[in-house]
mmCIF file of C-alpha atoms in Angstrom:
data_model
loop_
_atom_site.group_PDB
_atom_site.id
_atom_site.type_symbol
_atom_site.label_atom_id
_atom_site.label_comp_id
_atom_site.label_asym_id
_atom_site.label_seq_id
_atom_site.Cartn_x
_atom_site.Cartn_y
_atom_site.Cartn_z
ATOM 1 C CA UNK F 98 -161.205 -6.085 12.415
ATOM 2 C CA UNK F 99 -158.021 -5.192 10.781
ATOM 3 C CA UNK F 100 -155.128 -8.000 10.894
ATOM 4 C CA UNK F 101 -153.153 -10.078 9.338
ATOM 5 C CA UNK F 102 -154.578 -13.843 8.732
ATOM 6 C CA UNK F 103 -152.716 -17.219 8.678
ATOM 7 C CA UNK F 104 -153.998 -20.606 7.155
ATOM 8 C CA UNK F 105 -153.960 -23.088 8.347
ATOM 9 C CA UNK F 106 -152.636 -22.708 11.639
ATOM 10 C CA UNK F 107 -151.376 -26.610 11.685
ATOM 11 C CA UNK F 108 -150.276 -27.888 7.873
ATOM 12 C CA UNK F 109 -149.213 -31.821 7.464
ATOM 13 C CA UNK F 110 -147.092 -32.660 4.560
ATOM 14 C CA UNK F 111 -145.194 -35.992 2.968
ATOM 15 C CA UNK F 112 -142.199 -35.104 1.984
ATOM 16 C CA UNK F 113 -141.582 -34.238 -1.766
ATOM 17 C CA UNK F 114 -144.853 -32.471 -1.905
ATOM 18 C CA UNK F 115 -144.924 -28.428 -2.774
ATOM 19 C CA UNK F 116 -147.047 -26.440 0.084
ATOM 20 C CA UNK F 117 -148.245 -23.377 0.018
ATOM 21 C CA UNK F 118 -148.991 -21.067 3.133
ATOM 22 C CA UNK F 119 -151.539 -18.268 3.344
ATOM 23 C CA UNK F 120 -150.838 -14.662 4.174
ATOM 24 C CA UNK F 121 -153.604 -12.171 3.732
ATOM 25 C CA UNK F 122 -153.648 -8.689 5.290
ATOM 26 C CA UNK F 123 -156.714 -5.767 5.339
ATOM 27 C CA UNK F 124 -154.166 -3.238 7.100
ATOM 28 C CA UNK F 125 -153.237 -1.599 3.620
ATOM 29 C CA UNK F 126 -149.931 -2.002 4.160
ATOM 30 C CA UNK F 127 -147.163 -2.008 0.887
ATOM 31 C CA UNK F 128 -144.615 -4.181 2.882
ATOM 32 C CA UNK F 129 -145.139 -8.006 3.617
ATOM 33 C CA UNK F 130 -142.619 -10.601 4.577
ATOM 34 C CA UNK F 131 -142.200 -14.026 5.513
ATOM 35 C CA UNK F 132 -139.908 -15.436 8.372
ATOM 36 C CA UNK F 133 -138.908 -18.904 9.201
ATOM 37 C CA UNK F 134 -138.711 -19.529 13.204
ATOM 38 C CA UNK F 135 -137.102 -23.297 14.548
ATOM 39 C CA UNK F 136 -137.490 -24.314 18.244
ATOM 40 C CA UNK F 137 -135.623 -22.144 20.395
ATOM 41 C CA UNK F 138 -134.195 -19.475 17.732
ATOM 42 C CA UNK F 139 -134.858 -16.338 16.481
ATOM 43 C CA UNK F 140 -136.864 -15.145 12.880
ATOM 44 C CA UNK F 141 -134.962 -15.541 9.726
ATOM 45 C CA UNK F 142 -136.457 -13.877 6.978
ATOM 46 C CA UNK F 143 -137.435 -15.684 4.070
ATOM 47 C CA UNK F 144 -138.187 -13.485 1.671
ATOM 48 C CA UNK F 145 -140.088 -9.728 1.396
ATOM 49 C CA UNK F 146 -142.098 -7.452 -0.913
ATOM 50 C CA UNK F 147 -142.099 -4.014 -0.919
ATOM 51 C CA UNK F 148 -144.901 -3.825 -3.465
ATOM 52 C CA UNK F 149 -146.777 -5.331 -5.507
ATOM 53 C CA UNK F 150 -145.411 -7.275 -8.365
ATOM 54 C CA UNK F 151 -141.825 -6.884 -6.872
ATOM 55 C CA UNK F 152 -140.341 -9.068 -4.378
ATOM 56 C CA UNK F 153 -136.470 -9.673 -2.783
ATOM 57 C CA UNK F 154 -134.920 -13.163 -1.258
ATOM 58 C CA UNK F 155 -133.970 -13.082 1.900
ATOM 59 C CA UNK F 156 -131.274 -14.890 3.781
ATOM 60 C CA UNK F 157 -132.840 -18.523 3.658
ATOM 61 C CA UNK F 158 -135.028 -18.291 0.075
ATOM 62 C CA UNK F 159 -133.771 -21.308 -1.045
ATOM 63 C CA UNK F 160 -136.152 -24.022 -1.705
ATOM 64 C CA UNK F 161 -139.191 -21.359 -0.865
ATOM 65 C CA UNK F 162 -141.107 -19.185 -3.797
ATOM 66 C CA UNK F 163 -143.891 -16.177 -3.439
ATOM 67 C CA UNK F 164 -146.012 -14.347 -5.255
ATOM 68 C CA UNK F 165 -147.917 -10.849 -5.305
ATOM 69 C CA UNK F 166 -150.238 -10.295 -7.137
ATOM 70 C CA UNK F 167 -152.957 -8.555 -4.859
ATOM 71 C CA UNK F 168 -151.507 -5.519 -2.065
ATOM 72 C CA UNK F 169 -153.741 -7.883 0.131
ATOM 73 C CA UNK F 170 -151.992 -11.270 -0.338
ATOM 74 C CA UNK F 171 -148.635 -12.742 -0.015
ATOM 75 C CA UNK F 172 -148.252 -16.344 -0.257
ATOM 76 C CA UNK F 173 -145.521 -18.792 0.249
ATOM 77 C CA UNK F 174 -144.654 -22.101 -1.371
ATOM 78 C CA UNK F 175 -142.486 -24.461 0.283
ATOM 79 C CA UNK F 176 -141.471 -26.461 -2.533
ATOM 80 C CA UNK F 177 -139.609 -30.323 -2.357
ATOM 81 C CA UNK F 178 -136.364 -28.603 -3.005
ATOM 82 C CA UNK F 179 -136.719 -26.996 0.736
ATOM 83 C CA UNK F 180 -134.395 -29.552 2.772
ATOM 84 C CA UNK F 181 -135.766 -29.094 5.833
ATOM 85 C CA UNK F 182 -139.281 -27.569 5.762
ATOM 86 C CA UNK F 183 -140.402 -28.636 9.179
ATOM 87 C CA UNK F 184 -140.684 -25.160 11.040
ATOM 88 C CA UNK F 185 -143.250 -22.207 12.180
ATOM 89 C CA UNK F 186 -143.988 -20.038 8.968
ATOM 90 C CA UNK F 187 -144.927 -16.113 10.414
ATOM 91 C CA UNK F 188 -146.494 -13.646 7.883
ATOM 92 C CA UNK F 189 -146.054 -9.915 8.700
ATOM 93 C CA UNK F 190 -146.942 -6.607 7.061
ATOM 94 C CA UNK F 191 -145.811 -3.428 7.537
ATOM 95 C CA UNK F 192 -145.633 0.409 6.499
ATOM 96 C CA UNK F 193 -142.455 0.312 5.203
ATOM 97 C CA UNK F 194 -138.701 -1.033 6.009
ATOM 98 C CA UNK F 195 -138.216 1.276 8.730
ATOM 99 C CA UNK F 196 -141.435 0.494 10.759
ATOM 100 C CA UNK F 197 -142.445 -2.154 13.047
ATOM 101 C CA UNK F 198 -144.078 -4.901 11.547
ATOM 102 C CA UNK F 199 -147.390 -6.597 12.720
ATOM 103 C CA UNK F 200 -147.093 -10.442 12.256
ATOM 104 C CA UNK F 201 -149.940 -13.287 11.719
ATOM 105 C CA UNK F 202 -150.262 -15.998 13.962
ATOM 106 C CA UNK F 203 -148.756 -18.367 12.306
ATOM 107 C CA UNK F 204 -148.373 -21.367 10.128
ATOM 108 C CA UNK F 205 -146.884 -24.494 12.154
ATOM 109 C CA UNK F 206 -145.727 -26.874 9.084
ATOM 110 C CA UNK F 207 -144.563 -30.624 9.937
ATOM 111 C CA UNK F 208 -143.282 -32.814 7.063
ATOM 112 C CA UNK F 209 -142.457 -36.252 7.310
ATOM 113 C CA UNK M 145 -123.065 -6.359 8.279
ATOM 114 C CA UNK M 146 -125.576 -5.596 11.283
ATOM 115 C CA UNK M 147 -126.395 -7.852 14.083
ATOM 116 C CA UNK M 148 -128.519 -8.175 16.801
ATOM 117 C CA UNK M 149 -127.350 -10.074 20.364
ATOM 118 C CA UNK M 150 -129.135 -11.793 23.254
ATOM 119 C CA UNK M 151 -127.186 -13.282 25.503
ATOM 120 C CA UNK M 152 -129.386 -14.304 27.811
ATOM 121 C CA UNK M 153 -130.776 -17.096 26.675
ATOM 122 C CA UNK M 154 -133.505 -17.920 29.498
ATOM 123 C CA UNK M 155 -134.910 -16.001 32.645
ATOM 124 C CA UNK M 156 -136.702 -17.149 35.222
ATOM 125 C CA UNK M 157 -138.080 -14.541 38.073
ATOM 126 C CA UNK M 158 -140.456 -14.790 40.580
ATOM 127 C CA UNK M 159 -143.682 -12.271 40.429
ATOM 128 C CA UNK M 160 -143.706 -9.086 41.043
ATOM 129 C CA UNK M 161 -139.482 -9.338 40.976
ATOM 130 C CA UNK M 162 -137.758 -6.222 38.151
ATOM 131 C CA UNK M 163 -136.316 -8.207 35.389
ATOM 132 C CA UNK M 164 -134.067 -6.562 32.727
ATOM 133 C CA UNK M 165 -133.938 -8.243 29.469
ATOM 134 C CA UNK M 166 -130.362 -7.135 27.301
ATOM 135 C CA UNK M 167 -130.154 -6.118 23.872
ATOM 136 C CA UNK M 168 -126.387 -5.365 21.923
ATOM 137 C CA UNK M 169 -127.030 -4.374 18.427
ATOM 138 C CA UNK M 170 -123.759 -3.975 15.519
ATOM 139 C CA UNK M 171 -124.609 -1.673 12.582
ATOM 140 C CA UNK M 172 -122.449 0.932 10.636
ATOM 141 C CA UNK M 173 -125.017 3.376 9.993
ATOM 142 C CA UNK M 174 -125.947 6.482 12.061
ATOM 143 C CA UNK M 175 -129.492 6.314 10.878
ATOM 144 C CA UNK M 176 -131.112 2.962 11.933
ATOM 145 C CA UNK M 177 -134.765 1.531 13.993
ATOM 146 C CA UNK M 178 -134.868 -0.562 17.446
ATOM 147 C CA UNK M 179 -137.733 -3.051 18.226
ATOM 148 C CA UNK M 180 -138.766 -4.817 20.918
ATOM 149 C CA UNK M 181 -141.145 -7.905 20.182
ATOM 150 C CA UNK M 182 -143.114 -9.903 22.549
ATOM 151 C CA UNK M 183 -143.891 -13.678 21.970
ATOM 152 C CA UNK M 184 -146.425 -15.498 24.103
ATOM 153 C CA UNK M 185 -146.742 -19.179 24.163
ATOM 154 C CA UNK M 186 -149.572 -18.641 21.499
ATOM 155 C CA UNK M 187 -146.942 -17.967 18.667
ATOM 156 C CA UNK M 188 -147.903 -14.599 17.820
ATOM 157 C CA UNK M 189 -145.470 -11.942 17.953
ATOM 158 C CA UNK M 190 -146.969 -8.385 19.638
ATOM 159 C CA UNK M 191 -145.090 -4.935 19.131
ATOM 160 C CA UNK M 192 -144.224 -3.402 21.840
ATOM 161 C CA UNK M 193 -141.551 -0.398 20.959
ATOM 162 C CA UNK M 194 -139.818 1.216 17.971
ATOM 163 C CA UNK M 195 -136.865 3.925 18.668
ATOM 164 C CA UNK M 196 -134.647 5.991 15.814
ATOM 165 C CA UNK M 197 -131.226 6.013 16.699
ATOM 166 C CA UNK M 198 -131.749 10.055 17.234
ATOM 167 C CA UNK M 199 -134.350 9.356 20.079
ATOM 168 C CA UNK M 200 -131.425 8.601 23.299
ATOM 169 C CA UNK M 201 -134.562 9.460 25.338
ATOM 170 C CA UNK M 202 -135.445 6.448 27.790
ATOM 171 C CA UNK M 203 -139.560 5.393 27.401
ATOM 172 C CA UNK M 204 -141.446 4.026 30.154
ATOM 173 C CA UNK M 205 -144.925 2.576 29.221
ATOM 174 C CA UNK M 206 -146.750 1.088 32.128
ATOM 175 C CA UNK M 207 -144.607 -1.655 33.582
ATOM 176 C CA UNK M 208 -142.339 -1.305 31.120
ATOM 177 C CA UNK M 209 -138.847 1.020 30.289
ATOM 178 C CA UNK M 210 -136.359 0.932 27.942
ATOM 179 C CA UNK M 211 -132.909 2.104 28.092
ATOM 180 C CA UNK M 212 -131.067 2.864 24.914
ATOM 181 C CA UNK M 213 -127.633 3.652 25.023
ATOM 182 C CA UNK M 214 -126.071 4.695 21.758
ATOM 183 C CA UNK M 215 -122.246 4.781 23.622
ATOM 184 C CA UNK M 216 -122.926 1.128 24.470
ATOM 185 C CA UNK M 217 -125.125 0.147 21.374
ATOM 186 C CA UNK M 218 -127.823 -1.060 23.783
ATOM 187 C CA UNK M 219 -131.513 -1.443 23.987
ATOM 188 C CA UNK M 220 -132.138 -2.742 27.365
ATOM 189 C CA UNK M 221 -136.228 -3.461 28.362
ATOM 190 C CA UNK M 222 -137.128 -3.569 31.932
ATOM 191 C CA UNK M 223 -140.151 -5.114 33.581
ATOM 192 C CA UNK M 224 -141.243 -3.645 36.901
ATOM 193 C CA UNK M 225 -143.300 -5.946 39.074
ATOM 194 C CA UNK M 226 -143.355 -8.890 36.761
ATOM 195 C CA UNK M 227 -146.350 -10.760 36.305
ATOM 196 C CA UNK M 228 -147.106 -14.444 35.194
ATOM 197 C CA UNK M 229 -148.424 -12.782 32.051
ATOM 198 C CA UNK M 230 -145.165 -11.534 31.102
ATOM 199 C CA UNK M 231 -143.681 -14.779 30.423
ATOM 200 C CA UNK M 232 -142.959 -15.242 26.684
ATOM 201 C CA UNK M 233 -139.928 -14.892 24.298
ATOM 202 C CA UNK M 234 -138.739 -11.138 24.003
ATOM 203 C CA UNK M 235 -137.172 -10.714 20.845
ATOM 204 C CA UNK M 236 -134.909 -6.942 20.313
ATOM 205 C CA UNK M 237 -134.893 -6.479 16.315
ATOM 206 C CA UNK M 238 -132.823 -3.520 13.979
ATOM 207 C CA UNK M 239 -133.515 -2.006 10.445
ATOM 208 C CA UNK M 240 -132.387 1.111 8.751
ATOM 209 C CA UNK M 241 -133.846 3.323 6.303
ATOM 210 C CA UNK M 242 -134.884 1.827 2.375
ATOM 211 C CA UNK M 243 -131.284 4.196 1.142
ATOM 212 C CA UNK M 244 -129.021 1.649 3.326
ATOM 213 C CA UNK M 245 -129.894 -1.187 1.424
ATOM 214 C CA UNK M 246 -131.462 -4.154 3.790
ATOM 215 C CA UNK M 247 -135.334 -3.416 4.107
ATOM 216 C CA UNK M 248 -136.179 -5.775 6.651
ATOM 217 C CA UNK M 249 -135.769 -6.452 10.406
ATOM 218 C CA UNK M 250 -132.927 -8.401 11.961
ATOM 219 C CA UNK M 251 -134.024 -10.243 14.793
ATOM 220 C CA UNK M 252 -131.830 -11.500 17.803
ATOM 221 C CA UNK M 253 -132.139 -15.076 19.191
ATOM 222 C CA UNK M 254 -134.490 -14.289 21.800
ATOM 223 C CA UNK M 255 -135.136 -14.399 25.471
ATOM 224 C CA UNK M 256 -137.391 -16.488 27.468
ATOM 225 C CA UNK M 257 -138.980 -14.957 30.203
ATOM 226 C CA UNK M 258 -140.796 -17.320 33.032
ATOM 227 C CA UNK M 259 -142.185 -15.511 35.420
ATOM 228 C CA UNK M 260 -143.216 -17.780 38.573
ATOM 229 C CA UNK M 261 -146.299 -17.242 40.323
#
């Protein structure tokens, strides 16, 4: 089945500890991003790739990192320097800027 | 600077009532995308429409319709008949074209839908 996959769907961290989420897609898409959702807002995007090797901060990178090394693969890292980290992590991948998106199900990180 | 608005915040209907959920959007570009996203309690969010500013045309898929009104910078999405399965967060979302710079979505705050059995 083509997707996008999440893991782990519930993460547990102490606080000062990097993380790092899982985003892995078989849709052959070039775009991935990562968004940030809090209880009761909206998506803020975290950061985004157009293509491999290459990758552009979005509004709230601060304290987060990525990689992408494989079309397939986007991970995140929620380093110690991320104040408030608590928060649902969504992965999505898409053709390209101007196309919808197709999202994971989601990361659900708590740190205490 | 582009911007997407909900103001509704929360909606509760009964089933089977017509709900309209309201979407204002602020860009400066003539070229640009409208989404609709659906987000059920599961976390997930589902695609449910894209529209180029070009396409004024009005879509009706099923249960749903969607009104776009460039003169009013609206994307409104109607639900006829609502059913308890409808009830999730509805998210409206812009982008433009790779040229204009931002290459991702902008989402608005979201509505909550409950529909009541």
């Amino acid at each position: 089945d083509g997707g996008i996959t999440q893991s782990p769907k519930y993460l547990f961290r102490k606080e000062g500890q990097n993380v790092t989420l899982s985003c892995e897609q078989n849709l052959n898409h070039d775009a991935m991003y990562w968004y940030r959702q809090d209880p009761g807002q909206g998506l803020r995007l975290i950061y985004y790739s157009q293509i491999v090797n290459d990758f552009q901060k979005g509004d709230i990178a601060e304290g987060y990192s990525v990689s992408r090394e494989k079309k397939e693969s986007f991970p995140l890292t929620v380093t110690s320097a991320q104040k408030n980290p608590t928060a649902f992590y969504l992965c999505a991948s898409g053709p390209g800027p101007q196309y919808e998106q197709y999202f994971g199900p989601g990361t659900r990180l708590t740190v205490t | 600077a582009q911007k997407v608005t909900q103001a509704q915040t929360e909606i509760s209907v009964v089933e089977k009532e017509d709900v309209t959920l309201d979407c204002v959007y602020e860009t400066r570009d003539t070229t640009y995308y409208l989404f609709w996203y659906k987000q059920p309690p599961s976390g997930e969010l589902v695609f449910l429409i894209r529209r180029n500013s070009f396409d004024e045309q009005n879509e009706i898929s099923g249960r749903y319709s969607w009104n776009f009104q460039k003169s009013t910078s609206s994307f409104n999405f109607t639900i006829t008949a609502s059913q308890v399965v409808d009830s999730a967060v509805y998210f409206c979302a812009l982008t433009h074209p790779p040229q204009a710079g931002r290459r991702a979505l902008t989402f608005g705050s979201g509505t909550r839908l409950q529909v009541q059995p």
